[in-house]
């Protein structure tokens, strides 16, 4: 028996809380409550999917796959551009809904995040049309490389940048000719539902994109263990990735995993200190709920005192509050459970001897004060484990060798940032850092042509540009003999 799910209405924008399967809205027997982190208010009830909805979504994706895979590249690209146009048309609505749902800054959604969502579709639509590999010969035989659609893909995406990170996967998967079952995080499901509406309005055939909501153990496991699923893309925690890998193992389903980070920011004495401070303050973006965040600030000993003084001055001027206010710099943490987790990390660090130079405590509601901890040991939990909140540690070093050793001394390897005024030093240091992305005197500059992913426990595989098509396709090499066209008889 299904349960009625009235649409959530946010600033006049209705959002359907039911699943989107095979081009239709589908309810479930149960729902879960979606709550805004801004003030704890109830946004609406969301269909709580089970193995039944998982099976239906995969079946719809499987049925739609032959037709979509056979759709000529220019037509697939046209529809992806139409989806991008729909995103741009509804940009303000998407921004308001996502801010209400996950608490990130409205100004960031308007100016950066939602435009990037549209760009994700436009970029992969255009890349599809120029995707090719030059033919080459082997003893007179011609080798031709092609990218064949793999089949239904399950994409499981996180709550910290819901629509942008979802479309980072959805766009190349669709461009490649695959069909998709998207499961957004249960803490921020709303813009995925709006994406289903936009895609349908753009002319995407029924079943090519399906959206299902729910909890990992109830629907996620059923999706990742399904034998008809040909690819799994996941962004989230290491613990969840282990569960997905175990679930997918029986079918040997290929996975692309973008996981946690504990990234370093290395500040050398020859760096522009004001720039270095700006880079460090950026790590509080989205209340520190960014996998790429350089939460371990490593500063050369001779400038550490001055760096800390300037950093504290800058952070003290940040405004924390309602993310819908254009003047706000730091919004709330996504959920009470996440707030409790963040504070647990901080309080254990303080009990172990760390010092809170600033912050170190929750604020009213679901807000956590931007925090800087010093006096932390390299082996301590606060240095080694991902907090995923507005918490930064500061350690010092005396030279390049020690800086690199400290930077690489975690189980992660997602990103790293280097601040230095010496190009030669930058080259030496970046060559030794274990990270999927390294920024020098900048942060969070991402081009979709570049490979993106993590090393060590920060992930598996790379996406972006042709790397995305390599993952979402079966790459095939066809070898043709010379003069082999003579008909028999």
Coordinates of C-alpha atoms in Angstrom, one line a residue:
X1 CA 0.0 0.0 0.0
X2 CA 1.5 3.3 -1.0
X3 CA 1.4 6.5 1.1
X4 CA 0.4 9.8 -0.3
X5 CA 3.2 12.3 -0.5
X6 CA 2.1 16.0 -0.7
X7 CA 4.5 18.2 -2.6
X8 CA 6.9 20.3 -0.5
X9 CA 6.6 24.0 -1.3
X10 CA 9.7 26.1 -0.8
X11 CA 9.4 29.8 -1.5
X12 CA 6.5 29.0 -3.8
X13 CA 8.4 26.2 -5.6
X14 CA 6.6 22.8 -5.4
X15 CA 8.9 19.8 -5.2
X16 CA 7.5 16.3 -5.6
X17 CA 8.7 14.0 -2.9
X18 CA 7.9 10.8 -4.8
X19 CA 10.3 8.7 -6.8
X20 CA 10.7 9.2 -10.6
X21 CA 10.7 5.8 -12.3
X22 CA 10.2 5.1 -15.9
X23 CA 8.9 8.6 -16.6
X24 CA 6.3 8.5 -13.8
X25 CA 6.0 9.6 -10.2
X26 CA 5.9 6.6 -7.9
X27 CA 5.0 6.6 -4.1
X28 CA 6.2 4.2 -1.5
X29 CA 4.6 2.5 1.5
X30 CA 6.6 4.7 3.9
X31 CA 8.1 8.2 3.9
X32 CA 10.9 10.0 5.8
X33 CA 10.9 13.6 6.9
X34 CA 13.1 16.2 5.2
X35 CA 14.2 18.9 7.7
X36 CA 16.0 22.2 6.9
X37 CA 19.3 22.7 8.7
X38 CA 18.7 26.5 8.7
X39 CA 16.1 26.4 11.5
X40 CA 15.1 22.8 12.0
X41 CA 11.7 23.2 10.2
X42 CA 10.0 20.4 8.4
X43 CA 10.3 20.8 4.6
X44 CA 8.2 17.8 3.6
X45 CA 7.8 14.1 3.5
X46 CA 9.8 12.1 1.0
X47 CA 9.1 8.6 -0.4
X48 CA 11.2 6.0 1.4
X49 CA 12.3 3.5 -1.2
X50 CA 12.9 -0.2 -0.7
X51 CA 14.2 -3.1 -2.7
X52 CA 10.9 -3.0 -4.6
X53 CA 11.5 0.6 -6.0
X54 CA 15.2 -0.3 -6.6
X55 CA 14.2 -3.2 -8.8
X56 CA 11.6 -1.1 -10.6
X57 CA 14.1 1.7 -11.3
X58 CA 16.7 -0.7 -12.6
X59 CA 14.1 -2.4 -14.8
X60 CA 13.1 0.9 -16.2
X61 CA 16.7 1.9 -16.9
X62 CA 17.3 -1.5 -18.6
X63 CA 14.3 -1.2 -20.8
X64 CA 15.2 2.3 -21.9
X65 CA 18.8 1.5 -22.5
X66 CA 18.7 0.0 -26.1
X67 CA 16.9 3.0 -27.4
X68 CA 19.0 5.6 -25.7
X69 CA 22.3 3.8 -26.6
X70 CA 21.2 3.8 -30.2
X71 CA 20.3 7.5 -30.2
X72 CA 22.9 9.3 -32.4
X73 CA 25.5 11.4 -30.6
X74 CA 24.2 14.8 -31.9
X75 CA 20.7 14.0 -30.6
X76 CA 21.9 12.9 -27.2
X77 CA 24.0 16.1 -27.1
X78 CA 21.0 18.2 -28.1
X79 CA 18.9 16.8 -25.2
X80 CA 21.7 17.4 -22.7
X81 CA 22.0 21.0 -23.9
X82 CA 18.2 21.3 -23.4
X83 CA 18.5 20.0 -19.8
X84 CA 21.2 22.6 -19.3
X85 CA 18.8 25.2 -20.6
X86 CA 16.1 24.0 -18.2
X87 CA 18.6 24.4 -15.3
X88 CA 19.4 27.9 -16.3
X89 CA 15.8 28.8 -16.7
X90 CA 15.0 27.5 -13.2
X91 CA 18.3 28.6 -11.6
X92 CA 16.8 30.8 -8.9
X93 CA 14.3 28.1 -7.9
X94 CA 17.0 25.4 -7.7
X95 CA 19.2 27.7 -5.7
X96 CA 16.5 28.5 -3.1
X97 CA 15.4 24.9 -2.8
X98 CA 18.9 23.6 -2.3
X99 CA 19.8 26.3 0.2
X100 CA 16.7 25.4 2.2
X101 CA 17.5 21.7 1.9
X102 CA 21.2 21.6 2.8
X103 CA 22.0 25.0 4.3
X104 CA 24.8 26.1 1.9
X105 CA 25.0 29.8 1.0
X106 CA 22.3 31.1 -1.4
X107 CA 24.7 33.5 -2.9
X108 CA 27.1 30.5 -3.8
X109 CA 24.2 28.6 -5.3
X110 CA 23.2 31.5 -7.4
X111 CA 26.6 32.6 -8.6
X112 CA 28.6 29.4 -8.8
X113 CA 26.9 26.1 -8.0
X114 CA 23.8 26.1 -10.2
X115 CA 25.6 27.6 -13.2
X116 CA 28.1 24.8 -12.8
X117 CA 25.2 22.3 -12.9
X118 CA 24.2 23.6 -16.3
X119 CA 27.9 23.6 -17.4
X120 CA 28.2 19.9 -16.5
X121 CA 25.6 19.1 -19.1
X122 CA 26.9 21.4 -21.7
X123 CA 30.5 20.3 -21.3
X124 CA 29.8 16.6 -21.6
X125 CA 27.4 17.1 -24.5
X126 CA 30.1 19.0 -26.4
X127 CA 32.9 16.5 -25.4
X128 CA 30.8 13.6 -26.7
X129 CA 30.8 15.2 -30.2
X130 CA 34.5 15.3 -30.3
X131 CA 35.3 12.1 -28.5
X132 CA 37.6 10.1 -30.7
X133 CA 41.0 8.4 -30.8
X134 CA 43.2 8.5 -33.8
X135 CA 43.4 5.2 -35.7
X136 CA 46.8 3.5 -35.7
X137 CA 48.4 0.7 -37.5
X138 CA 49.9 -2.6 -36.4
X139 CA 51.8 -4.4 -39.2
X140 CA 49.4 -2.9 -41.7
X141 CA 46.3 -3.7 -39.6
X142 CA 44.1 -0.7 -38.6
X143 CA 43.2 -0.2 -34.9
X144 CA 40.0 1.8 -34.2
X145 CA 39.1 2.7 -30.7
X146 CA 35.4 3.3 -29.8
X147 CA 33.4 4.0 -26.7
X148 CA 30.3 1.8 -26.4
X149 CA 27.6 2.6 -23.8
X150 CA 27.9 0.2 -20.8
X151 CA 24.3 0.0 -19.7
X152 CA 22.3 1.0 -16.6
X153 CA 24.3 3.0 -14.1
X154 CA 23.6 3.5 -10.4
X155 CA 24.8 6.9 -9.1
X156 CA 24.8 7.6 -5.4
X157 CA 25.5 11.2 -4.4
X158 CA 26.2 13.2 -1.2
X159 CA 24.4 16.0 0.6
X160 CA 27.0 18.7 0.7
X161 CA 26.6 19.8 -3.0
X162 CA 23.7 17.7 -4.0
X163 CA 22.9 18.8 -7.5
X164 CA 26.3 19.8 -8.7
X165 CA 27.9 16.5 -7.6
X166 CA 25.0 14.5 -8.9
X167 CA 25.2 16.1 -12.4
X168 CA 29.0 15.7 -12.4
X169 CA 28.1 12.0 -12.8
X170 CA 24.7 12.0 -14.4
X171 CA 25.8 14.2 -17.4
X172 CA 28.7 12.0 -18.6
X173 CA 26.7 8.8 -18.0
X174 CA 23.8 10.1 -20.1
X175 CA 26.2 11.5 -22.7
X176 CA 27.8 8.1 -23.1
X177 CA 24.5 6.5 -24.0
X178 CA 23.8 4.9 -20.6
X179 CA 20.7 5.1 -18.5
X180 CA 20.8 6.2 -14.9
X181 CA 19.3 5.4 -11.5
X182 CA 20.2 8.3 -9.3
X183 CA 19.9 8.0 -5.5
X184 CA 20.5 11.3 -3.7
X185 CA 21.4 11.6 -0.1
X186 CA 18.5 11.4 2.2
X187 CA 19.5 14.6 4.0
X188 CA 19.2 16.7 0.8
X189 CA 17.0 15.0 -1.8
X190 CA 15.0 17.8 -3.3
X191 CA 16.9 19.2 -6.2
X192 CA 17.4 15.7 -7.6
X193 CA 13.6 15.5 -7.9
X194 CA 13.5 18.9 -9.7
X195 CA 16.2 17.6 -12.1
X196 CA 13.9 14.7 -13.1
X197 CA 11.2 17.3 -14.0
X198 CA 13.7 19.4 -16.0
X199 CA 15.1 16.3 -17.8
X200 CA 11.6 15.2 -18.8
X201 CA 10.7 18.7 -20.0
X202 CA 13.9 18.7 -22.1
X203 CA 12.7 15.6 -23.9
X204 CA 14.8 12.9 -22.2
X205 CA 13.0 9.6 -22.9
X206 CA 11.2 7.9 -20.1
X207 CA 13.4 5.5 -18.1
X208 CA 16.7 7.1 -19.2
X209 CA 16.9 9.0 -15.9
X210 CA 15.3 7.6 -12.8
X211 CA 15.5 9.1 -9.3
X212 CA 14.8 7.1 -6.1
X213 CA 15.1 8.3 -2.5
X214 CA 15.7 6.4 0.7
X215 CA 18.2 5.0 3.1
X216 CA 21.3 3.0 2.1
X217 CA 20.4 -0.3 3.9
X218 CA 16.9 -0.2 2.5
X219 CA 17.4 0.8 -1.1
X220 CA 21.0 1.5 -1.7
X221 CA 22.1 -2.1 -1.2
X222 CA 19.4 -3.4 -3.5
X223 CA 20.7 -1.0 -6.2
X224 CA 24.4 -1.7 -5.9
X225 CA 23.9 -5.5 -5.8
X226 CA 21.6 -5.7 -8.8
X227 CA 22.9 -7.9 -11.6
X228 CA 21.6 -5.6 -14.3
X229 CA 23.7 -2.6 -13.2
X230 CA 26.8 -2.1 -15.3
X231 CA 28.4 0.9 -13.5
X232 CA 28.3 2.4 -10.0
X233 CA 29.4 5.9 -9.3
X234 CA 29.6 7.0 -5.7
X235 CA 30.7 10.1 -3.8
X236 CA 30.7 9.9 0.0
X237 CA 32.4 8.3 3.0
X238 CA 35.0 5.5 3.1
X239 CA 32.7 3.4 5.3
X240 CA 29.8 3.6 2.8
X241 CA 32.2 2.8 -0.1
X242 CA 33.3 -0.4 1.6
X243 CA 29.6 -1.4 1.9
X244 CA 29.0 -0.6 -1.8
X245 CA 32.1 -2.5 -2.8
X246 CA 31.0 -5.6 -0.9
X247 CA 27.5 -5.4 -2.4
X248 CA 28.9 -5.0 -6.0
X249 CA 31.5 -7.7 -5.6
X250 CA 29.3 -10.7 -6.6
X251 CA 28.6 -9.1 -10.0
X252 CA 32.1 -7.5 -10.4
X253 CA 30.4 -4.2 -11.2
X254 CA 33.0 -1.5 -12.0
X255 CA 32.9 1.4 -9.6
X256 CA 34.2 5.0 -9.5
X257 CA 34.6 6.1 -5.9
X258 CA 35.3 9.7 -4.8
X259 CA 35.7 9.5 -1.0
X260 CA 36.9 11.4 2.0
X261 CA 39.9 13.7 2.3
X262 CA 42.2 15.1 4.9
X263 CA 44.0 17.5 2.7
X264 CA 47.0 19.7 3.6
X265 CA 47.7 23.3 3.0
X266 CA 51.4 23.9 3.0
X267 CA 52.5 27.5 3.7
X268 CA 56.2 28.2 3.1
X269 CA 57.9 31.3 4.5
X270 CA 58.4 32.7 1.0
X271 CA 54.7 32.7 0.3
X272 CA 52.5 35.7 0.1
X273 CA 51.0 35.5 3.6
X274 CA 47.9 37.4 2.8
X275 CA 47.2 35.0 0.0
X276 CA 48.0 32.0 2.2
X277 CA 45.6 33.3 4.8
X278 CA 42.9 33.8 2.2
X279 CA 43.4 30.2 1.1
X280 CA 43.2 28.9 4.6
X281 CA 40.0 30.9 5.3
X282 CA 38.4 29.4 2.2
X283 CA 38.5 26.0 3.9
X284 CA 35.4 27.1 6.0
X285 CA 33.4 27.2 2.8
X286 CA 30.0 25.4 3.1
X287 CA 30.7 25.2 6.9
X288 CA 33.7 23.0 6.2
X289 CA 31.5 20.3 4.6
X290 CA 33.7 19.9 1.5
X291 CA 35.7 16.8 0.8
X292 CA 38.5 18.8 -0.8
X293 CA 38.9 21.1 2.1
X294 CA 42.5 21.6 3.3
X295 CA 41.8 21.1 6.9
X296 CA 45.4 20.5 7.9
X297 CA 47.3 23.8 7.7
X298 CA 51.0 23.2 7.8
X299 CA 53.0 26.5 8.2
X300 CA 56.8 27.0 8.1
X301 CA 57.9 27.7 11.7
X302 CA 59.4 31.1 11.1
X303 CA 56.1 32.6 9.9
X304 CA 53.6 30.6 11.9
X305 CA 53.0 33.3 14.6
X306 CA 52.3 36.0 12.0
X307 CA 50.2 33.6 9.9
X308 CA 48.1 32.7 12.9
X309 CA 47.6 36.3 13.9
X310 CA 46.4 37.3 10.4
X311 CA 44.2 34.2 10.1
X312 CA 42.4 34.7 13.4
X313 CA 41.8 38.3 12.4
X314 CA 40.2 37.3 9.1
X315 CA 38.1 34.5 10.6
X316 CA 36.8 36.8 13.4
X317 CA 35.2 39.0 10.7
X318 CA 33.3 36.1 9.1
X319 CA 29.5 36.3 9.5
X320 CA 27.8 33.1 10.6
X321 CA 24.0 32.9 10.2
X322 CA 21.1 32.3 7.8
X323 CA 22.6 31.2 4.5
X324 CA 19.8 33.0 2.6
X325 CA 21.3 36.3 3.8
X326 CA 23.7 37.6 1.1
X327 CA 26.0 38.9 3.9
X328 CA 26.4 35.5 5.5
X329 CA 29.8 33.7 5.1
X330 CA 29.1 30.5 7.0
X331 CA 25.8 28.6 7.2
X332 CA 24.6 25.7 9.3
X333 CA 25.8 22.1 9.5
X334 CA 23.6 19.8 7.5
X335 CA 22.1 17.7 10.4
X336 CA 22.1 17.4 14.2
X337 CA 24.0 14.1 13.9
X338 CA 26.7 15.8 11.9
X339 CA 26.9 18.6 14.4
X340 CA 27.3 16.1 17.2
X341 CA 30.0 14.2 15.2
X342 CA 32.0 17.5 14.6
X343 CA 31.8 18.5 18.3
X344 CA 32.9 15.0 19.3
X345 CA 36.1 15.3 17.3
X346 CA 36.8 18.7 18.7
X347 CA 36.1 17.9 22.4
X348 CA 38.3 14.7 22.2
X349 CA 41.1 16.8 20.7
X350 CA 40.8 19.4 23.4
X351 CA 40.8 16.6 26.1
X352 CA 44.0 15.2 24.5
X353 CA 45.8 18.6 24.8
X354 CA 44.9 20.6 21.7
X355 CA 44.1 24.3 22.1
X356 CA 41.3 26.1 20.4
X357 CA 42.7 29.4 19.2
X358 CA 39.3 30.3 17.9
X359 CA 35.9 28.4 18.1
X360 CA 35.8 24.9 19.5
X361 CA 32.1 24.8 20.3
X362 CA 28.6 24.7 18.7
X363 CA 26.6 27.8 18.3
X364 CA 22.8 28.1 18.6
X365 CA 20.9 25.7 16.4
X366 CA 22.8 23.6 13.9
X367 CA 25.7 26.1 13.6
X368 CA 29.3 25.3 14.6
X369 CA 31.8 28.1 15.3
X370 CA 34.7 28.2 12.8
X371 CA 37.5 26.5 14.7
X372 CA 41.3 26.5 14.7
X373 CA 43.1 23.9 16.8
X374 CA 46.8 24.0 17.6
X375 CA 49.0 21.7 19.7
X376 CA 47.8 18.6 17.9
X377 CA 49.9 15.5 17.4
X378 CA 50.4 14.1 13.9
X379 CA 49.1 10.7 15.1
X380 CA 46.0 12.2 16.8
X381 CA 42.5 11.5 15.6
X382 CA 41.8 15.2 14.7
X383 CA 44.8 15.1 12.3
X384 CA 44.2 11.7 10.8
X385 CA 40.4 11.5 10.4
X386 CA 37.9 13.5 8.3
X387 CA 35.8 15.8 10.5
X388 CA 33.7 17.3 7.7
X389 CA 32.9 20.5 9.5
X390 CA 34.4 24.0 10.0
X391 CA 37.5 22.7 11.9
X392 CA 41.1 23.4 10.9
X393 CA 44.3 22.2 12.6
X394 CA 47.6 24.1 12.4
X395 CA 51.0 22.4 12.6
X396 CA 54.5 23.8 11.9
X397 CA 57.4 22.5 10.0
X398 CA 61.1 23.5 9.5
X399 CA 61.8 22.6 5.9
X400 CA 60.5 21.0 2.7
X401 CA 61.3 17.4 3.7
X402 CA 59.3 17.7 6.9
X403 CA 56.5 19.5 5.2
X404 CA 56.1 16.8 2.6
X405 CA 56.3 14.1 5.3
X406 CA 53.5 15.6 7.3
X407 CA 51.4 16.3 4.3
X408 CA 51.5 12.7 3.1
X409 CA 51.2 11.1 6.6
X410 CA 47.5 10.2 6.5
X411 CA 45.5 7.4 4.8
X412 CA 43.9 9.9 2.4
X413 CA 45.1 11.5 -0.8
X414 CA 42.3 13.6 -2.4
X415 CA 43.9 17.0 -2.7
X416 CA 46.7 19.3 -1.5
X417 CA 47.4 23.1 -1.7
X418 CA 50.8 24.7 -1.7
X419 CA 51.5 28.4 -1.0
X420 CA 55.0 29.5 -2.0
X421 CA 56.7 32.3 -3.9
X422 CA 59.3 29.9 -5.4
X423 CA 58.4 28.1 -8.6
X424 CA 61.2 25.6 -8.3
X425 CA 60.1 24.7 -4.7
X426 CA 56.5 24.4 -6.0
X427 CA 57.7 21.9 -8.6
X428 CA 59.8 19.9 -6.1
X429 CA 57.0 19.7 -3.5
X430 CA 54.1 19.0 -5.7
X431 CA 56.0 16.1 -7.3
X432 CA 56.2 14.4 -4.0
X433 CA 52.6 15.0 -2.7
X434 CA 50.2 12.1 -2.8
X435 CA 47.0 13.6 -4.1
X436 CA 44.6 13.5 -7.0
X437 CA 44.6 17.3 -7.3
X438 CA 47.3 19.8 -6.2
X439 CA 46.7 23.5 -6.3
X440 CA 49.6 26.0 -6.1
X441 CA 48.8 29.5 -4.8
X442 CA 45.1 28.9 -5.5
X443 CA 42.3 26.6 -4.4
X444 CA 39.2 24.9 -5.9
X445 CA 40.0 25.7 -9.5
X446 CA 38.4 22.8 -11.4
X447 CA 38.2 22.3 -15.1
X448 CA 36.0 19.5 -16.4
X449 CA 38.7 18.6 -19.0
X450 CA 41.0 17.5 -16.1
X451 CA 41.0 14.2 -14.3
X452 CA 39.5 14.2 -10.8
X453 CA 39.7 11.6 -8.1
X454 CA 41.6 10.5 -5.1
X455 CA 44.5 8.4 -4.1
X456 CA 44.8 5.9 -1.2
X457 CA 41.5 5.9 0.7
X458 CA 40.3 9.0 -1.0
X459 CA 38.9 7.0 -3.9
X460 CA 39.2 4.8 -6.9
X461 CA 39.4 5.9 -10.6
X462 CA 39.3 9.3 -12.3
X463 CA 36.5 11.2 -13.9
X464 CA 36.4 14.3 -16.1
X465 CA 36.8 14.8 -19.9
X466 CA 37.7 11.5 -21.6
X467 CA 38.3 9.8 -18.3
X468 CA 34.6 10.0 -17.6
X469 CA 33.8 8.3 -20.9
X470 CA 36.4 5.7 -20.2
X471 CA 34.6 4.8 -17.0
X472 CA 31.0 5.0 -18.3
X473 CA 31.7 3.1 -21.5
X474 CA 33.1 -0.2 -22.6
X475 CA 36.1 1.0 -24.5
X476 CA 36.6 -1.2 -27.6
X477 CA 39.4 -1.6 -30.0
X478 CA 38.5 -3.0 -33.5
X479 CA 41.4 -4.4 -35.6
X480 CA 40.9 -4.7 -39.3
X481 CA 43.2 -6.7 -41.6
X482 CA 44.6 -5.0 -44.8
X483 CA 43.0 -5.9 -48.0
X484 CA 40.6 -8.2 -46.2
X485 CA 37.5 -7.3 -48.1
X486 CA 37.6 -9.9 -50.9
X487 CA 34.2 -11.7 -50.9
X488 CA 34.2 -15.5 -50.8
X489 CA 33.4 -17.2 -54.1

